[in-house]
PDB file of C-alpha atoms in Angstrom:
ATOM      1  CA  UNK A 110     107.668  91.894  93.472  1.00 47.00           C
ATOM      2  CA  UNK A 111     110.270  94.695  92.106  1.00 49.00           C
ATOM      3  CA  UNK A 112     108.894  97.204  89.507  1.00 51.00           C
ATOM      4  CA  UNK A 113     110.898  95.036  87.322  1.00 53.00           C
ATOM      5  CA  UNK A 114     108.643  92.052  87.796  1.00 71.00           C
ATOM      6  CA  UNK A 115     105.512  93.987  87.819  1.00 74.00           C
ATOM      7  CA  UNK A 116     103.544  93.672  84.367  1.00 85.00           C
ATOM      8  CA  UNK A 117     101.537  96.938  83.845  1.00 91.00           C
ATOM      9  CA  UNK A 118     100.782  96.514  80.204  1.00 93.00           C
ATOM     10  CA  UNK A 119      97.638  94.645  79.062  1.00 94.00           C
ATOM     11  CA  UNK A 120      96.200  93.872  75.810  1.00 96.00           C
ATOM     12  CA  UNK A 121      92.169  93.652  75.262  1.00 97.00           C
ATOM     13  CA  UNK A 122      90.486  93.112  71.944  1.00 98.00           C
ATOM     14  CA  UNK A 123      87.462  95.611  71.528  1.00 98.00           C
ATOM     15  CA  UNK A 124      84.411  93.226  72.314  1.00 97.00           C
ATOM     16  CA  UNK A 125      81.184  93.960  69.809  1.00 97.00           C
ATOM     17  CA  UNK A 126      79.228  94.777  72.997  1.00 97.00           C
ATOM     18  CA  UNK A 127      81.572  97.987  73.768  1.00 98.00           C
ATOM     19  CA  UNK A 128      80.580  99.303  70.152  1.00 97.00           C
ATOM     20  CA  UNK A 129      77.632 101.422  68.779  1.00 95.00           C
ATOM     21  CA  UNK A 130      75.910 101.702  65.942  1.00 93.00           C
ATOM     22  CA  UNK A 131      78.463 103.933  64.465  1.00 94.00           C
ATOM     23  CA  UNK A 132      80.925 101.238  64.669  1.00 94.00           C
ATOM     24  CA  UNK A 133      82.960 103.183  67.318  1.00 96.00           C
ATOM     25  CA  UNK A 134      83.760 101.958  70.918  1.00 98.00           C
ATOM     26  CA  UNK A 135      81.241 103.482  73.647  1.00 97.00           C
ATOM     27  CA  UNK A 136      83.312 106.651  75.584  1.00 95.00           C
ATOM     28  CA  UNK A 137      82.369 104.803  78.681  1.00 96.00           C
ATOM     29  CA  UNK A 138      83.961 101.248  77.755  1.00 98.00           C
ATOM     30  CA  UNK A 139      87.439 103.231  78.049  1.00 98.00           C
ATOM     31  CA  UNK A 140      87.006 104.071  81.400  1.00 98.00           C
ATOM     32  CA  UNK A 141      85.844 100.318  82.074  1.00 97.00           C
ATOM     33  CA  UNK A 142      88.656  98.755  80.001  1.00 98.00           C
ATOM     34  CA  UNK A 143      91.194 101.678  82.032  1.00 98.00           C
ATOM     35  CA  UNK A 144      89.615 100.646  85.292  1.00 97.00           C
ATOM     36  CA  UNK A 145      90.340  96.753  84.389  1.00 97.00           C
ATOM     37  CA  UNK A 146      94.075  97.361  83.613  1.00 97.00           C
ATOM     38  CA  UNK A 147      94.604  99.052  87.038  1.00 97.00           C
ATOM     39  CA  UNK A 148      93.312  96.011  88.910  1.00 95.00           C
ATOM     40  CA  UNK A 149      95.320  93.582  86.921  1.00 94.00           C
ATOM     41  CA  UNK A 150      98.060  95.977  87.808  1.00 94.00           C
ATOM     42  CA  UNK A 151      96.938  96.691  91.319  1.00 92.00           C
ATOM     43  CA  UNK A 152      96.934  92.904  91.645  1.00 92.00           C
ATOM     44  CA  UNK A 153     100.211  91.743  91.245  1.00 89.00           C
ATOM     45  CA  UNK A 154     100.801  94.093  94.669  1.00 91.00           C
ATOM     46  CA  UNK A 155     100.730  91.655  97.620  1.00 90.00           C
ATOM     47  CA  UNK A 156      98.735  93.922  99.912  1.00 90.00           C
ATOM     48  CA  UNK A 157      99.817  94.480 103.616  1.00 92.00           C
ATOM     49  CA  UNK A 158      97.419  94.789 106.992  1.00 91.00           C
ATOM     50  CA  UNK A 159      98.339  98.387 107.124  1.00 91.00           C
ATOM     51  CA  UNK A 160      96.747  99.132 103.784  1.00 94.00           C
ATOM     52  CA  UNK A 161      93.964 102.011 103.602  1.00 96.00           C
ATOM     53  CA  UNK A 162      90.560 101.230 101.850  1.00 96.00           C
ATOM     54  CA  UNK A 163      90.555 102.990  98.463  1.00 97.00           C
ATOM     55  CA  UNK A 164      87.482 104.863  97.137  1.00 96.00           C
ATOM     56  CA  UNK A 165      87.994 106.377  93.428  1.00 97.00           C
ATOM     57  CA  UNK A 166      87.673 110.230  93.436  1.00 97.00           C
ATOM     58  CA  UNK A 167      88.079 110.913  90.321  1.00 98.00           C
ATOM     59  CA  UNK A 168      88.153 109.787  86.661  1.00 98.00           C
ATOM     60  CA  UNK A 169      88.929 110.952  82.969  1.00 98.00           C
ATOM     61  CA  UNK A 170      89.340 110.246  79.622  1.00 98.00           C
ATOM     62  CA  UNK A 171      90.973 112.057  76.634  1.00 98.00           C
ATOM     63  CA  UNK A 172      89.547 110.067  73.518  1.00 98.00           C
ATOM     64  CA  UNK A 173      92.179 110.428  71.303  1.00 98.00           C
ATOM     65  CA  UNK A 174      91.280 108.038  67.566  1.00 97.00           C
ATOM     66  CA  UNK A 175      88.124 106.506  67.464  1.00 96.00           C
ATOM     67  CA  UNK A 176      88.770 102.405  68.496  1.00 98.00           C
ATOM     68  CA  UNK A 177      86.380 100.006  66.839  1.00 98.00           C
ATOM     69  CA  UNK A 178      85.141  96.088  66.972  1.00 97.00           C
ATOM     70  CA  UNK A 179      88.347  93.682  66.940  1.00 97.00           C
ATOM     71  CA  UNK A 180      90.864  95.975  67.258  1.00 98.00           C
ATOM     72  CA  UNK A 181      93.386  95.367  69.642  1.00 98.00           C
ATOM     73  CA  UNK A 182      94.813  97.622  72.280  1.00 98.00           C
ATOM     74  CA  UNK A 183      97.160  97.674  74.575  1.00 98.00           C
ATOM     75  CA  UNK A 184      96.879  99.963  77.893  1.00 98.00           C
ATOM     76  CA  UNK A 185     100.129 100.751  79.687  1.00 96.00           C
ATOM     77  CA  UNK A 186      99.122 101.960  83.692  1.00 96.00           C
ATOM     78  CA  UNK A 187     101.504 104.326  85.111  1.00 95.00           C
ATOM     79  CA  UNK A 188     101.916 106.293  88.846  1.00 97.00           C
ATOM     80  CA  UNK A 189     101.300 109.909  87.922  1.00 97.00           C
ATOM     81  CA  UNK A 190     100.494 110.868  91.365  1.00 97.00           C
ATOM     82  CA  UNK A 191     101.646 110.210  94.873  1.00 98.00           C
ATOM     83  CA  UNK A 192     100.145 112.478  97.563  1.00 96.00           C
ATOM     84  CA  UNK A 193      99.646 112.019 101.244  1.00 96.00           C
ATOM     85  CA  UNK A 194      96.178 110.657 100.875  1.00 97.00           C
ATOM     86  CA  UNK A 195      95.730 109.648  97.239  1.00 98.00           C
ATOM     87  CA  UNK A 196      96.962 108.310  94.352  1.00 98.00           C
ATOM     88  CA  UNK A 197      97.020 109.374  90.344  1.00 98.00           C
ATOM     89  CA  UNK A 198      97.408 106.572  87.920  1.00 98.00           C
ATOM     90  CA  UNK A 199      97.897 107.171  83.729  1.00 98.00           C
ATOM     91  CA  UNK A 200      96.509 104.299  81.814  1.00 98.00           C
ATOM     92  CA  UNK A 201      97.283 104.817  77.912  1.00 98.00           C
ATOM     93  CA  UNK A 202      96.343 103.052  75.544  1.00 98.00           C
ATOM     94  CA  UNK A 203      97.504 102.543  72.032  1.00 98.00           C
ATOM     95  CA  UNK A 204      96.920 100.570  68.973  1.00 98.00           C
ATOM     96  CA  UNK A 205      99.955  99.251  67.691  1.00 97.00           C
ATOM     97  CA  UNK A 206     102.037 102.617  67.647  1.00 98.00           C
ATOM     98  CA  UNK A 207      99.168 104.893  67.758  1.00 98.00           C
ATOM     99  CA  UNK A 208      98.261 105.955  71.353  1.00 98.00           C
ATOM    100  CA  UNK A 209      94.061 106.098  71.126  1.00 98.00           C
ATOM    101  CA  UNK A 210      93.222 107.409  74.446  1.00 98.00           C
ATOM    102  CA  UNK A 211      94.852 108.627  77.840  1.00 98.00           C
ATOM    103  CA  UNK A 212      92.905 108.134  81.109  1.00 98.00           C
ATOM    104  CA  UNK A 213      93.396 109.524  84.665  1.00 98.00           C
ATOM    105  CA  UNK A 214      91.883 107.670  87.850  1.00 98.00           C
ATOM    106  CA  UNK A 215      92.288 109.512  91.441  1.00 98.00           C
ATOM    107  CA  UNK A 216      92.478 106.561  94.089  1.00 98.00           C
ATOM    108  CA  UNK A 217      91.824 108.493  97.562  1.00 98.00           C
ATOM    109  CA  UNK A 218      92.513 106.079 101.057  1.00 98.00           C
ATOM    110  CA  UNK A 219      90.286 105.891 103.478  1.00 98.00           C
ATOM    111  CA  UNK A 220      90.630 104.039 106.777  1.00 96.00           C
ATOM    112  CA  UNK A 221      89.019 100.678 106.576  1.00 93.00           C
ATOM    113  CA  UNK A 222      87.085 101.018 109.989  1.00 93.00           C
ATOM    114  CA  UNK A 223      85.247 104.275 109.573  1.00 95.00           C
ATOM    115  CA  UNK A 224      86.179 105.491 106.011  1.00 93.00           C
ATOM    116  CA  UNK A 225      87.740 108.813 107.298  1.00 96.00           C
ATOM    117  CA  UNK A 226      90.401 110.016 104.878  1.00 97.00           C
ATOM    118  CA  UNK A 227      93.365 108.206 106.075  1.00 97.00           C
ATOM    119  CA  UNK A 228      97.444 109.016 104.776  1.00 97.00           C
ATOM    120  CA  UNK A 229      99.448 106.902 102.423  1.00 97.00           C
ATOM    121  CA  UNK A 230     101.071 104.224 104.620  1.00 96.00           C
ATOM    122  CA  UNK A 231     105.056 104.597 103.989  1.00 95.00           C
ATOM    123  CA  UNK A 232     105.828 100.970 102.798  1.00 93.00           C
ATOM    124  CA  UNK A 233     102.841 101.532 100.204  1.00 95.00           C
ATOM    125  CA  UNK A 234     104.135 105.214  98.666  1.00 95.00           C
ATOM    126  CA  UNK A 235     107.359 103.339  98.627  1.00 93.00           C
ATOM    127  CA  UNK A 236     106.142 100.837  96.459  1.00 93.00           C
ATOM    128  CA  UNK A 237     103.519 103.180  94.499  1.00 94.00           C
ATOM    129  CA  UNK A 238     107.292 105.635  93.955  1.00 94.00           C
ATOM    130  CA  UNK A 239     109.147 102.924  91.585  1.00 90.00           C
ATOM    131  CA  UNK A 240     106.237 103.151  89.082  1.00 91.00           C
ATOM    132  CA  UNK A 241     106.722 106.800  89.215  1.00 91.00           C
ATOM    133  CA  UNK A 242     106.180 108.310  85.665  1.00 82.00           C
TER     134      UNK A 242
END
């Protein structure tokens, strides 16, 4: 697929389990819900034999406006990293025109044998560089 045909927006509707007694979604359900639109994103990627493993390395979350039950948001994942062993992805998300929360997952390869570190293979970084942000 060209970055053209990739979708790397989706829209969730806060579910009443992801909310506390304050009425305000969990900090931890936007890490979840960040998580879930970089698999649907990740998915649309036929992967390759040469692929690493992936381990996440690291994650955060600036909380931004307070989401609650029902609303709906829409996360938009972006490439904000490419090194030789990792990758950074931005997942924002936004209700309506008002941007709620900005998270940051570190993907780190591994080699799927022995789960040493393991480099970026070239086709993948080539793919990872048209969602560039």
């Amino acid at each position: 697929m060209t970055a053209k045909q990739i979708n790397n927006r989706h829209v969730f509707e806060v579910p009443f389990r992801d909310v506390g007694m304050r009425g305000e979604m969990f900090s931890a359900a936007y890490i979840i819900h960040a998580e879930e639109a970089l698999a649907r994103f990740w998915d649309q990627r036929e992967p390759l034999d040469t692929d690493p493993a992936f381990y996440v390395s690291k994650v955060s979350c600036n909380l931004l406006r307070a989401v609650r039950f029902g609303d709906r948001i829409e996360t938009t994942v972006r490439v904000s990293k490419i090194g030789g062993r990792s990758a950074g992805f931005s997942i924002l998300m936004h209700r309506g025109a008002e941007q709620v929360a900005e998270a940051e997952i570190i993907w780190s390869a591994c080699d799927r044998q022995s789960g040493a570190p393991a480099p970026l293979p070239e086709d993948l970084r080539d793919w990872l560089y048209r969602f560039l942000d």
